[in-house]
Amino acid sequence: MKDLVSIHDLSKQDVLDILDLTTQIKSEPLNSERLKGKALALIFEKPSNRTRVSFEVGMFQLGGHAVSLSAEVAKREEIKDVGRTLSRYVDGIMFRTFQHEKVVGLAEGASVPVINGLSDLLHPCQALGDVFTIKEKKGLSNNLKVAYIGDGNNVCHSLMLACAKVGLNLTIATPKQYKPSSEILHQAMTDSSGAEITLLHDPVIAAKDADVIYTDVWTSMGQEKENKKRKKIFKKFQINQELVKLAKPDVIIMHCLPAHRGDEITDEVMDSNNSVVFDQAENRLHVQKAVLCLLLGGKE
Ligand code: CP
Ligand code: NVA
């Protein structure tokens, strides 16, 4: 594993190794010297709270250093040249951008590992943190039902690929015109080690007897102009108490955040005892530290 561009590129063993190392790192004191003397460049072409802070703090806690670059550096020259240049200075690059091809181009140009910190297509760091959270709360049993209800977007795509790799059954309910990419579905089916991936358009069937209910914003970054139209179409996909009642009583509620409270999730659900959204956010830090150790060569 040289890069983390898509979970599809990882073997099942790579994913299991990341989850195991995450457990280990999470149980250790926060600060170590696993990445002493290593540097990570961060480039964000979209806003970020969780990804930015967890990568910066994660590098600091591992004894390394993070260098934040302005979004402009990814626009001034060809992305592969950005990768070639940065590879002369740093040991890894984290990139958040719009077109997925740009992350691929950066990874092609760079001789150091490139980590996809979200593209319009994928959000692999999120999904690795998510399966780690499911493993912590429920175990990784093939009897579980994970329900993703909402937009068939980047978060949904990476969740599909991650669930397929670790063998979690995933039921997805989206409006007909916002279903996930058929190419990613095909990849997930190919990767699936016995897990079922079911595509539906009915949130009620998806929520029924679910062990996990997951949602994300209806309007992702870069789609703001479509907000009004999307709000209407997605209305019946809201995660509210009525929908949660259909799931198992110990269902966990997940959201990658940021949430638009009152749209895709109600306050009541987000703040309920079933909600694990902030544990999920915390796990981004632990899982990314494991990814950094494995990619930047600091595994002890
Ligand atoms: N979930 C997530 O990636 O959050 P940020 O956009 O705040 O990084
Ligand atoms: N789907 C959301 C995820 C944010 C972390 C977006 O792309 O804006």
PDB file of C-alpha atoms and ligand atoms in Angstrom:
ATOM      1  CA  MET A   1       0.000   0.000   0.000  1.00  0.00           C
ATOM      2  CA  LYS A   2       1.686   3.232  -1.178  1.00  0.00           C
ATOM      3  CA  ASP A   3      -1.282   5.630  -1.031  1.00  0.00           C
ATOM      4  CA  LEU A   4      -4.754   5.916   0.452  1.00  0.00           C
ATOM      5  CA  VAL A   5      -6.728   7.198  -2.531  1.00  0.00           C
ATOM      6  CA  SER A   6      -9.562   4.657  -2.446  1.00  0.00           C
ATOM      7  CA  ILE A   7     -10.334   1.757  -0.118  1.00  0.00           C
ATOM      8  CA  HIS A   8     -10.838  -0.298  -3.294  1.00  0.00           C
ATOM      9  CA  ASP A   9      -7.042  -0.154  -3.817  1.00  0.00           C
ATOM     10  CA  LEU A  10      -6.383  -1.759  -0.410  1.00  0.00           C
ATOM     11  CA  SER A  11      -6.440  -5.469   0.298  1.00  0.00           C
ATOM     12  CA  LYS A  12      -8.732  -6.823   2.989  1.00  0.00           C
ATOM     13  CA  GLN A  13      -5.591  -7.461   5.066  1.00  0.00           C
ATOM     14  CA  ASP A  14      -4.501  -3.807   4.656  1.00  0.00           C
ATOM     15  CA  VAL A  15      -7.858  -2.698   6.108  1.00  0.00           C
ATOM     16  CA  LEU A  16      -7.667  -5.213   8.970  1.00  0.00           C
ATOM     17  CA  ASP A  17      -4.076  -4.079   9.717  1.00  0.00           C
ATOM     18  CA  ILE A  18      -5.237  -0.453   9.870  1.00  0.00           C
ATOM     19  CA  LEU A  19      -8.061  -1.390  12.276  1.00  0.00           C
ATOM     20  CA  ASP A  20      -5.714  -3.440  14.500  1.00  0.00           C
ATOM     21  CA  LEU A  21      -3.078  -0.727  14.650  1.00  0.00           C
ATOM     22  CA  THR A  22      -5.828   1.804  15.435  1.00  0.00           C
ATOM     23  CA  THR A  23      -6.888  -0.271  18.454  1.00  0.00           C
ATOM     24  CA  GLN A  24      -3.278  -0.395  19.607  1.00  0.00           C
ATOM     25  CA  ILE A  25      -2.601   3.313  19.078  1.00  0.00           C
ATOM     26  CA  LYS A  26      -5.869   4.306  20.749  1.00  0.00           C
ATOM     27  CA  SER A  27      -4.911   2.311  23.868  1.00  0.00           C
ATOM     28  CA  GLU A  28      -1.460   3.887  24.145  1.00  0.00           C
ATOM     29  CA  PRO A  29      -0.514   7.305  25.547  1.00  0.00           C
ATOM     30  CA  LEU A  30      -1.507   9.976  23.004  1.00  0.00           C
ATOM     31  CA  ASN A  31       2.054  11.052  22.344  1.00  0.00           C
ATOM     32  CA  SER A  32       4.718   8.811  20.807  1.00  0.00           C
ATOM     33  CA  GLU A  33       7.774   9.107  18.576  1.00  0.00           C
ATOM     34  CA  ARG A  34       6.493   6.739  15.886  1.00  0.00           C
ATOM     35  CA  LEU A  35       6.872   9.408  13.197  1.00  0.00           C
ATOM     36  CA  LYS A  36       9.741  11.374  14.687  1.00  0.00           C
ATOM     37  CA  GLY A  37      11.358  13.592  12.068  1.00  0.00           C
ATOM     38  CA  LYS A  38       8.590  12.968   9.487  1.00  0.00           C
ATOM     39  CA  ALA A  39       6.584  15.718   7.816  1.00  0.00           C
ATOM     40  CA  LEU A  40       3.135  15.674   6.214  1.00  0.00           C
ATOM     41  CA  ALA A  41       1.885  18.365   3.816  1.00  0.00           C
ATOM     42  CA  LEU A  42      -1.832  19.226   3.988  1.00  0.00           C
ATOM     43  CA  ILE A  43      -3.727  20.861   1.114  1.00  0.00           C
ATOM     44  CA  PHE A  44      -7.422  21.695   1.493  1.00  0.00           C
ATOM     45  CA  GLU A  45      -9.397  23.025  -1.474  1.00  0.00           C
ATOM     46  CA  LYS A  46     -12.589  22.753   0.632  1.00  0.00           C
ATOM     47  CA  PRO A  47     -13.258  23.669   4.267  1.00  0.00           C
ATOM     48  CA  SER A  48     -12.557  21.178   7.053  1.00  0.00           C
ATOM     49  CA  ASN A  49     -12.721  20.891  10.798  1.00  0.00           C
ATOM     50  CA  ARG A  50     -12.297  17.175  11.632  1.00  0.00           C
ATOM     51  CA  THR A  51      -9.910  16.196   8.831  1.00  0.00           C
ATOM     52  CA  ARG A  52      -7.631  19.197   9.222  1.00  0.00           C
ATOM     53  CA  VAL A  53      -7.380  19.112  12.997  1.00  0.00           C
ATOM     54  CA  SER A  54      -7.093  15.315  13.289  1.00  0.00           C
ATOM     55  CA  PHE A  55      -4.270  15.198  10.733  1.00  0.00           C
ATOM     56  CA  GLU A  56      -2.389  18.150  12.250  1.00  0.00           C
ATOM     57  CA  VAL A  57      -2.783  16.959  15.821  1.00  0.00           C
ATOM     58  CA  GLY A  58      -2.195  13.334  14.785  1.00  0.00           C
ATOM     59  CA  MET A  59       1.180  14.195  13.241  1.00  0.00           C
ATOM     60  CA  PHE A  60       2.105  16.212  16.337  1.00  0.00           C
ATOM     61  CA  GLN A  61       1.155  13.326  18.651  1.00  0.00           C
ATOM     62  CA  LEU A  62       3.253  10.916  16.572  1.00  0.00           C
ATOM     63  CA  GLY A  63       6.311  13.125  17.017  1.00  0.00           C
ATOM     64  CA  GLY A  64       6.167  14.440  13.444  1.00  0.00           C
ATOM     65  CA  HIS A  65       5.152  17.720  11.865  1.00  0.00           C
ATOM     66  CA  ALA A  66       2.321  18.891   9.597  1.00  0.00           C
ATOM     67  CA  VAL A  67       2.727  21.706   7.060  1.00  0.00           C
ATOM     68  CA  SER A  68      -0.517  23.338   5.924  1.00  0.00           C
ATOM     69  CA  LEU A  69      -0.396  24.794   2.417  1.00  0.00           C
ATOM     70  CA  SER A  70      -2.861  27.199   0.879  1.00  0.00           C
ATOM     71  CA  ALA A  71      -5.429  25.840  -1.577  1.00  0.00           C
ATOM     72  CA  GLU A  72      -3.795  27.965  -4.291  1.00  0.00           C
ATOM     73  CA  VAL A  73      -0.749  25.690  -4.504  1.00  0.00           C
ATOM     74  CA  ALA A  74      -2.932  22.997  -6.072  1.00  0.00           C
ATOM     75  CA  LYS A  75      -4.065  25.410  -8.784  1.00  0.00           C
ATOM     76  CA  ARG A  76      -0.874  27.207  -9.886  1.00  0.00           C
ATOM     77  CA  GLU A  77       0.816  24.304 -11.665  1.00  0.00           C
ATOM     78  CA  GLU A  78      -0.006  20.809 -12.832  1.00  0.00           C
ATOM     79  CA  ILE A  79      -0.965  18.649  -9.905  1.00  0.00           C
ATOM     80  CA  LYS A  80       1.622  16.012 -10.752  1.00  0.00           C
ATOM     81  CA  ASP A  81       4.325  18.689 -10.488  1.00  0.00           C
ATOM     82  CA  VAL A  82       2.983  19.674  -7.065  1.00  0.00           C
ATOM     83  CA  GLY A  83       3.411  16.010  -6.100  1.00  0.00           C
ATOM     84  CA  ARG A  84       6.916  15.747  -7.538  1.00  0.00           C
ATOM     85  CA  THR A  85       8.075  18.896  -5.756  1.00  0.00           C
ATOM     86  CA  LEU A  86       6.512  18.142  -2.379  1.00  0.00           C
ATOM     87  CA  SER A  87       8.061  14.666  -2.466  1.00  0.00           C
ATOM     88  CA  ARG A  88      11.473  16.361  -2.190  1.00  0.00           C
ATOM     89  CA  TYR A  89      10.474  17.997   1.125  1.00  0.00           C
ATOM     90  CA  VAL A  90       7.912  15.893   2.961  1.00  0.00           C
ATOM     91  CA  ASP A  91       7.181  12.235   3.734  1.00  0.00           C
ATOM     92  CA  GLY A  92       3.479  12.285   2.840  1.00  0.00           C
ATOM     93  CA  ILE A  93       0.746  14.504   1.380  1.00  0.00           C
ATOM     94  CA  MET A  94      -2.905  14.771   2.440  1.00  0.00           C
ATOM     95  CA  PHE A  95      -5.174  16.341  -0.165  1.00  0.00           C
ATOM     96  CA  ARG A  96      -8.843  17.437  -0.071  1.00  0.00           C
ATOM     97  CA  THR A  97     -10.228  18.514  -3.422  1.00  0.00           C
ATOM     98  CA  PHE A  98     -13.192  18.460  -5.818  1.00  0.00           C
ATOM     99  CA  GLN A  99     -12.390  16.232  -8.833  1.00  0.00           C
ATOM    100  CA  HIS A 100     -11.233  12.811  -7.773  1.00  0.00           C
ATOM    101  CA  GLU A 101      -8.862  12.694 -10.774  1.00  0.00           C
ATOM    102  CA  LYS A 102      -6.825  15.416  -9.107  1.00  0.00           C
ATOM    103  CA  VAL A 103      -6.023  13.168  -6.099  1.00  0.00           C
ATOM    104  CA  VAL A 104      -5.141  10.376  -8.534  1.00  0.00           C
ATOM    105  CA  GLY A 105      -2.875  12.791 -10.461  1.00  0.00           C
ATOM    106  CA  LEU A 106      -1.177  13.923  -7.266  1.00  0.00           C
ATOM    107  CA  ALA A 107      -0.523  10.316  -6.242  1.00  0.00           C
ATOM    108  CA  GLU A 108       0.885   9.593  -9.717  1.00  0.00           C
ATOM    109  CA  GLY A 109       3.260  12.539  -9.502  1.00  0.00           C
ATOM    110  CA  ALA A 110       4.328  12.027  -5.898  1.00  0.00           C
ATOM    111  CA  SER A 111       6.883   9.454  -4.857  1.00  0.00           C
ATOM    112  CA  VAL A 112       5.686   9.791  -1.234  1.00  0.00           C
ATOM    113  CA  PRO A 113       2.304   8.484   0.009  1.00  0.00           C
ATOM    114  CA  VAL A 114      -0.791  10.521  -0.870  1.00  0.00           C
ATOM    115  CA  ILE A 115      -3.857  10.392   1.374  1.00  0.00           C
ATOM    116  CA  ASN A 116      -7.248  11.366  -0.005  1.00  0.00           C
ATOM    117  CA  GLY A 117      -8.786  13.689   2.589  1.00  0.00           C
ATOM    118  CA  LEU A 118     -12.074  13.795   0.588  1.00  0.00           C
ATOM    119  CA  SER A 119     -12.884  14.220  -3.073  1.00  0.00           C
ATOM    120  CA  ASP A 120     -16.282  14.570  -4.736  1.00  0.00           C
ATOM    121  CA  LEU A 121     -16.177  10.800  -5.256  1.00  0.00           C
ATOM    122  CA  LEU A 122     -14.649   9.338  -2.087  1.00  0.00           C
ATOM    123  CA  HIS A 123     -13.815   9.913   1.568  1.00  0.00           C
ATOM    124  CA  PRO A 124     -11.694   6.898   2.579  1.00  0.00           C
ATOM    125  CA  CYS A 125     -10.351   8.260   5.905  1.00  0.00           C
ATOM    126  CA  GLN A 126     -13.939   8.772   7.027  1.00  0.00           C
ATOM    127  CA  ALA A 127     -15.000   5.238   6.129  1.00  0.00           C
ATOM    128  CA  LEU A 128     -11.988   3.666   7.864  1.00  0.00           C
ATOM    129  CA  GLY A 129     -12.896   5.605  11.019  1.00  0.00           C
ATOM    130  CA  ASP A 130     -16.508   4.492  10.552  1.00  0.00           C
ATOM    131  CA  VAL A 131     -15.805   0.763  10.337  1.00  0.00           C
ATOM    132  CA  PHE A 132     -13.485   1.156  13.333  1.00  0.00           C
ATOM    133  CA  THR A 133     -16.368   2.787  15.239  1.00  0.00           C
ATOM    134  CA  ILE A 134     -18.765  -0.009  14.208  1.00  0.00           C
ATOM    135  CA  LYS A 135     -16.155  -2.581  15.285  1.00  0.00           C
ATOM    136  CA  GLU A 136     -15.790  -0.882  18.701  1.00  0.00           C
ATOM    137  CA  LYS A 137     -19.515  -0.576  19.320  1.00  0.00           C
ATOM    138  CA  LYS A 138     -20.895  -3.735  17.701  1.00  0.00           C
ATOM    139  CA  GLY A 139     -18.037  -5.936  16.503  1.00  0.00           C
ATOM    140  CA  LEU A 140     -17.599  -6.809  12.840  1.00  0.00           C
ATOM    141  CA  SER A 141     -20.219  -9.526  12.592  1.00  0.00           C
ATOM    142  CA  ASN A 142     -21.756 -10.501   9.274  1.00  0.00           C
ATOM    143  CA  ASN A 143     -25.126 -10.584  11.079  1.00  0.00           C
ATOM    144  CA  LEU A 144     -25.193  -6.827  11.454  1.00  0.00           C
ATOM    145  CA  LYS A 145     -27.360  -4.596   9.303  1.00  0.00           C
ATOM    146  CA  VAL A 146     -25.785  -1.228   8.505  1.00  0.00           C
ATOM    147  CA  ALA A 147     -28.259   1.191   6.910  1.00  0.00           C
ATOM    148  CA  TYR A 148     -27.046   4.273   5.060  1.00  0.00           C
ATOM    149  CA  ILE A 149     -29.955   6.616   4.399  1.00  0.00           C
ATOM    150  CA  GLY A 150     -29.534   9.790   2.334  1.00  0.00           C
ATOM    151  CA  ASP A 151     -27.398  10.935  -0.585  1.00  0.00           C
ATOM    152  CA  GLY A 152     -25.389   8.403  -2.613  1.00  0.00           C
ATOM    153  CA  ASN A 153     -22.331  10.640  -2.261  1.00  0.00           C
ATOM    154  CA  ASN A 154     -18.593  10.434  -1.450  1.00  0.00           C
ATOM    155  CA  VAL A 155     -19.235   9.275   2.134  1.00  0.00           C
ATOM    156  CA  CYS A 156     -21.699   6.625   0.954  1.00  0.00           C
ATOM    157  CA  HIS A 157     -19.228   5.416  -1.705  1.00  0.00           C
ATOM    158  CA  SER A 158     -16.354   4.936   0.724  1.00  0.00           C
ATOM    159  CA  LEU A 159     -18.660   3.318   3.282  1.00  0.00           C
ATOM    160  CA  MET A 160     -19.728   0.824   0.581  1.00  0.00           C
ATOM    161  CA  LEU A 161     -16.102  -0.034  -0.174  1.00  0.00           C
ATOM    162  CA  ALA A 162     -15.138  -0.287   3.508  1.00  0.00           C
ATOM    163  CA  CYS A 163     -18.135  -2.457   4.461  1.00  0.00           C
ATOM    164  CA  ALA A 164     -17.431  -4.710   1.468  1.00  0.00           C
ATOM    165  CA  LYS A 165     -13.796  -5.189   2.535  1.00  0.00           C
ATOM    166  CA  VAL A 166     -14.621  -6.130   6.131  1.00  0.00           C
ATOM    167  CA  GLY A 167     -17.788  -8.109   5.353  1.00  0.00           C
ATOM    168  CA  LEU A 168     -20.500  -5.847   6.795  1.00  0.00           C
ATOM    169  CA  ASN A 169     -23.972  -5.996   5.228  1.00  0.00           C
ATOM    170  CA  LEU A 170     -24.969  -2.575   3.972  1.00  0.00           C
ATOM    171  CA  THR A 171     -28.426  -1.423   2.940  1.00  0.00           C
ATOM    172  CA  ILE A 172     -28.511   1.923   1.159  1.00  0.00           C
ATOM    173  CA  ALA A 173     -31.648   4.016   0.710  1.00  0.00           C
ATOM    174  CA  THR A 174     -31.406   7.093  -1.502  1.00  0.00           C
ATOM    175  CA  PRO A 175     -33.811   9.022  -3.707  1.00  0.00           C
ATOM    176  CA  LYS A 176     -33.868   7.471  -7.202  1.00  0.00           C
ATOM    177  CA  GLN A 177     -31.937  10.353  -8.785  1.00  0.00           C
ATOM    178  CA  TYR A 178     -29.240  10.353  -6.063  1.00  0.00           C
ATOM    179  CA  LYS A 179     -28.178   6.735  -5.949  1.00  0.00           C
ATOM    180  CA  PRO A 180     -24.490   5.844  -5.617  1.00  0.00           C
ATOM    181  CA  SER A 181     -22.208   5.482  -8.635  1.00  0.00           C
ATOM    182  CA  SER A 182     -22.666   2.173 -10.436  1.00  0.00           C
ATOM    183  CA  GLU A 183     -18.894   1.938 -10.897  1.00  0.00           C
ATOM    184  CA  ILE A 184     -18.310   2.135  -7.125  1.00  0.00           C
ATOM    185  CA  LEU A 185     -21.135  -0.338  -6.572  1.00  0.00           C
ATOM    186  CA  HIS A 186     -19.413  -2.704  -8.984  1.00  0.00           C
ATOM    187  CA  GLN A 187     -16.097  -2.265  -7.127  1.00  0.00           C
ATOM    188  CA  ALA A 188     -17.778  -2.912  -3.787  1.00  0.00           C
ATOM    189  CA  MET A 189     -19.483  -6.050  -5.145  1.00  0.00           C
ATOM    190  CA  THR A 190     -16.126  -7.264  -6.471  1.00  0.00           C
ATOM    191  CA  ASP A 191     -14.448  -6.610  -3.112  1.00  0.00           C
ATOM    192  CA  SER A 192     -17.277  -8.000  -1.029  1.00  0.00           C
ATOM    193  CA  SER A 193     -16.219 -10.958   1.044  1.00  0.00           C
ATOM    194  CA  GLY A 194     -19.693 -12.390   1.442  1.00  0.00           C
ATOM    195  CA  ALA A 195     -21.285  -9.128   2.557  1.00  0.00           C
ATOM    196  CA  GLU A 196     -24.512  -8.017   0.925  1.00  0.00           C
ATOM    197  CA  ILE A 197     -24.950  -4.557  -0.522  1.00  0.00           C
ATOM    198  CA  THR A 198     -28.594  -3.672  -1.086  1.00  0.00           C
ATOM    199  CA  LEU A 199     -29.752  -0.558  -2.930  1.00  0.00           C
ATOM    200  CA  LEU A 200     -33.223   0.779  -2.108  1.00  0.00           C
ATOM    201  CA  HIS A 201     -35.236   3.962  -2.361  1.00  0.00           C
ATOM    202  CA  ASP A 202     -37.311   3.420   0.757  1.00  0.00           C
ATOM    203  CA  PRO A 203     -35.826   4.647   4.075  1.00  0.00           C
ATOM    204  CA  VAL A 204     -38.414   2.674   6.068  1.00  0.00           C
ATOM    205  CA  ILE A 205     -37.266  -0.695   4.697  1.00  0.00           C
ATOM    206  CA  ALA A 206     -33.634   0.339   5.193  1.00  0.00           C
ATOM    207  CA  ALA A 207     -34.148   1.370   8.821  1.00  0.00           C
ATOM    208  CA  LYS A 208     -36.126  -1.747   9.772  1.00  0.00           C
ATOM    209  CA  ASP A 209     -34.154  -3.852  12.301  1.00  0.00           C
ATOM    210  CA  ALA A 210     -30.946  -1.939  11.555  1.00  0.00           C
ATOM    211  CA  ASP A 211     -28.004  -2.152  13.974  1.00  0.00           C
ATOM    212  CA  VAL A 212     -26.470   1.008  12.548  1.00  0.00           C
ATOM    213  CA  ILE A 213     -28.177   3.975  10.894  1.00  0.00           C
ATOM    214  CA  TYR A 214     -25.819   6.307   9.056  1.00  0.00           C
ATOM    215  CA  THR A 215     -26.562   9.544   7.285  1.00  0.00           C
ATOM    216  CA  ASP A 216     -24.740  12.504   5.751  1.00  0.00           C
ATOM    217  CA  VAL A 217     -25.708  15.960   4.502  1.00  0.00           C
ATOM    218  CA  TRP A 218     -28.102  16.184   1.569  1.00  0.00           C
ATOM    219  CA  THR A 219     -26.022  18.936  -0.037  1.00  0.00           C
ATOM    220  CA  SER A 220     -22.300  18.317  -0.093  1.00  0.00           C
ATOM    221  CA  MET A 221     -19.573  20.932  -0.380  1.00  0.00           C
ATOM    222  CA  GLY A 222     -19.613  22.348  -3.892  1.00  0.00           C
ATOM    223  CA  GLN A 223     -23.347  21.611  -4.436  1.00  0.00           C
ATOM    224  CA  GLU A 224     -24.678  24.583  -2.473  1.00  0.00           C
ATOM    225  CA  LYS A 225     -26.672  25.902  -5.457  1.00  0.00           C
ATOM    226  CA  GLU A 226     -28.785  22.724  -5.411  1.00  0.00           C
ATOM    227  CA  ASN A 227     -29.662  23.057  -1.731  1.00  0.00           C
ATOM    228  CA  LYS A 228     -33.300  24.132  -2.139  1.00  0.00           C
ATOM    229  CA  LYS A 229     -34.117  21.454  -4.694  1.00  0.00           C
ATOM    230  CA  ARG A 230     -32.375  18.736  -2.695  1.00  0.00           C
ATOM    231  CA  LYS A 231     -34.172  19.655   0.551  1.00  0.00           C
ATOM    232  CA  LYS A 232     -37.510  18.887  -1.110  1.00  0.00           C
ATOM    233  CA  ILE A 233     -36.403  15.608  -2.675  1.00  0.00           C
ATOM    234  CA  PHE A 234     -34.670  14.265   0.442  1.00  0.00           C
ATOM    235  CA  LYS A 235     -37.384  15.224   2.954  1.00  0.00           C
ATOM    236  CA  LYS A 236     -38.607  11.675   3.595  1.00  0.00           C
ATOM    237  CA  PHE A 237     -35.015  10.496   4.115  1.00  0.00           C
ATOM    238  CA  GLN A 238     -34.638  12.459   7.364  1.00  0.00           C
ATOM    239  CA  ILE A 239     -33.338  10.453  10.344  1.00  0.00           C
ATOM    240  CA  ASN A 240     -35.965  11.246  12.964  1.00  0.00           C
ATOM    241  CA  GLN A 241     -37.321   9.406  15.989  1.00  0.00           C
ATOM    242  CA  GLU A 242     -40.088   7.787  13.951  1.00  0.00           C
ATOM    243  CA  LEU A 243     -37.541   6.164  11.625  1.00  0.00           C
ATOM    244  CA  VAL A 244     -35.167   5.218  14.449  1.00  0.00           C
ATOM    245  CA  LYS A 245     -38.019   3.369  16.226  1.00  0.00           C
ATOM    246  CA  LEU A 246     -38.065   0.857  13.339  1.00  0.00           C
ATOM    247  CA  ALA A 247     -34.456  -0.138  14.012  1.00  0.00           C
ATOM    248  CA  LYS A 248     -33.148  -2.388  16.802  1.00  0.00           C
ATOM    249  CA  PRO A 249     -33.476  -0.727  20.237  1.00  0.00           C
ATOM    250  CA  ASP A 250     -29.678  -0.581  20.567  1.00  0.00           C
ATOM    251  CA  VAL A 251     -29.141   0.882  17.087  1.00  0.00           C
ATOM    252  CA  ILE A 252     -26.230   3.291  16.846  1.00  0.00           C
ATOM    253  CA  ILE A 253     -26.697   6.516  14.916  1.00  0.00           C
ATOM    254  CA  MET A 254     -23.771   7.685  12.829  1.00  0.00           C
ATOM    255  CA  HIS A 255     -23.029  10.851  10.864  1.00  0.00           C
ATOM    256  CA  CYS A 256     -19.667  11.885   9.435  1.00  0.00           C
ATOM    257  CA  LEU A 257     -20.394  15.530  10.342  1.00  0.00           C
ATOM    258  CA  PRO A 258     -20.789  18.412   9.768  1.00  0.00           C
ATOM    259  CA  ALA A 259     -24.528  17.855  10.297  1.00  0.00           C
ATOM    260  CA  HIS A 260     -27.303  20.093   9.109  1.00  0.00           C
ATOM    261  CA  ARG A 261     -29.544  19.609  12.128  1.00  0.00           C
ATOM    262  CA  GLY A 262     -33.210  19.687  11.211  1.00  0.00           C
ATOM    263  CA  ASP A 263     -32.485  18.515   7.644  1.00  0.00           C
ATOM    264  CA  GLU A 264     -30.966  15.029   7.378  1.00  0.00           C
ATOM    265  CA  ILE A 265     -31.047  14.449  11.156  1.00  0.00           C
ATOM    266  CA  THR A 266     -33.178  15.867  13.961  1.00  0.00           C
ATOM    267  CA  ASP A 267     -31.714  17.296  17.182  1.00  0.00           C
ATOM    268  CA  GLU A 268     -33.561  14.618  19.096  1.00  0.00           C
ATOM    269  CA  VAL A 269     -31.784  11.794  17.235  1.00  0.00           C
ATOM    270  CA  MET A 270     -28.393  13.457  17.041  1.00  0.00           C
ATOM    271  CA  ASP A 271     -28.386  14.146  20.792  1.00  0.00           C
ATOM    272  CA  SER A 272     -29.934  10.797  21.816  1.00  0.00           C
ATOM    273  CA  ASN A 273     -28.171   8.039  23.758  1.00  0.00           C
ATOM    274  CA  ASN A 274     -28.027   5.976  20.561  1.00  0.00           C
ATOM    275  CA  SER A 275     -25.965   8.601  18.784  1.00  0.00           C
ATOM    276  CA  VAL A 276     -22.221   7.924  18.534  1.00  0.00           C
ATOM    277  CA  VAL A 277     -21.401  10.798  16.215  1.00  0.00           C
ATOM    278  CA  PHE A 278     -18.744  12.381  18.416  1.00  0.00           C
ATOM    279  CA  ASP A 279     -17.039   9.056  19.213  1.00  0.00           C
ATOM    280  CA  GLN A 280     -17.046   8.577  15.456  1.00  0.00           C
ATOM    281  CA  ALA A 281     -15.439  12.004  14.982  1.00  0.00           C
ATOM    282  CA  GLU A 282     -12.803  11.204  17.617  1.00  0.00           C
ATOM    283  CA  ASN A 283     -11.950   7.941  15.880  1.00  0.00           C
ATOM    284  CA  ARG A 284     -10.845   9.876  12.798  1.00  0.00           C
ATOM    285  CA  LEU A 285      -7.800  10.886  14.838  1.00  0.00           C
ATOM    286  CA  HIS A 286      -6.928   7.346  15.931  1.00  0.00           C
ATOM    287  CA  VAL A 287      -7.492   5.680  12.563  1.00  0.00           C
ATOM    288  CA  GLN A 288      -5.549   8.334  10.667  1.00  0.00           C
ATOM    289  CA  LYS A 289      -2.627   7.970  13.072  1.00  0.00           C
ATOM    290  CA  ALA A 290      -2.587   4.269  12.183  1.00  0.00           C
ATOM    291  CA  VAL A 291      -2.766   5.083   8.451  1.00  0.00           C
ATOM    292  CA  LEU A 292       0.077   7.596   8.823  1.00  0.00           C
ATOM    293  CA  CYS A 293       2.240   5.062  10.682  1.00  0.00           C
ATOM    294  CA  LEU A 294       1.640   2.380   8.053  1.00  0.00           C
ATOM    295  CA  LEU A 295       2.175   4.699   5.065  1.00  0.00           C
ATOM    296  CA  LEU A 296       4.976   6.890   6.378  1.00  0.00           C
ATOM    297  CA  GLY A 297       6.871   3.942   7.806  1.00  0.00           C
ATOM    298  CA  GLY A 298       6.625   4.438  11.513  1.00  0.00           C
ATOM    299  CA  LYS A 299       5.087   1.107  12.564  1.00  0.00           C
ATOM    300  CA  GLU A 300       6.828  -0.217  15.701  1.00  0.00           C
TER     301      GLU A 300
HETATM  302  N1   CP B   1     -16.188  14.432   8.378  1.00  0.00           N
HETATM  303  C1   CP B   1     -15.284  15.293   7.904  1.00  0.00           C
HETATM  304  O1   CP B   1     -14.470  14.986   7.038  1.00  0.00           O
HETATM  305  O2   CP B   1     -15.344  16.525   8.474  1.00  0.00           O
HETATM  306  P1   CP B   1     -14.576  17.818   7.994  1.00  0.00           P
HETATM  307  O3   CP B   1     -15.191  18.264   6.690  1.00  0.00           O
HETATM  308  O4   CP B   1     -14.816  18.818   9.109  1.00  0.00           O
HETATM  309  O5   CP B   1     -13.130  17.497   7.818  1.00  0.00           O
HETATM  310  N1  NVA B   2     -20.591  14.630   1.760  1.00  0.00           N
HETATM  311  C1  NVA B   2     -19.999  15.686   2.546  1.00  0.00           C
HETATM  312  C2  NVA B   2     -19.035  15.138   3.526  1.00  0.00           C
HETATM  313  C3  NVA B   2     -18.371  16.154   4.415  1.00  0.00           C
HETATM  314  C4  NVA B   2     -17.371  15.548   5.339  1.00  0.00           C
HETATM  315  C5  NVA B   2     -19.332  16.672   1.614  1.00  0.00           C
HETATM  316  O1  NVA B   2     -18.668  16.252   0.666  1.00  0.00           O
HETATM  317  O2  NVA B   2     -19.493  17.874   1.822  1.00  0.00           O
END
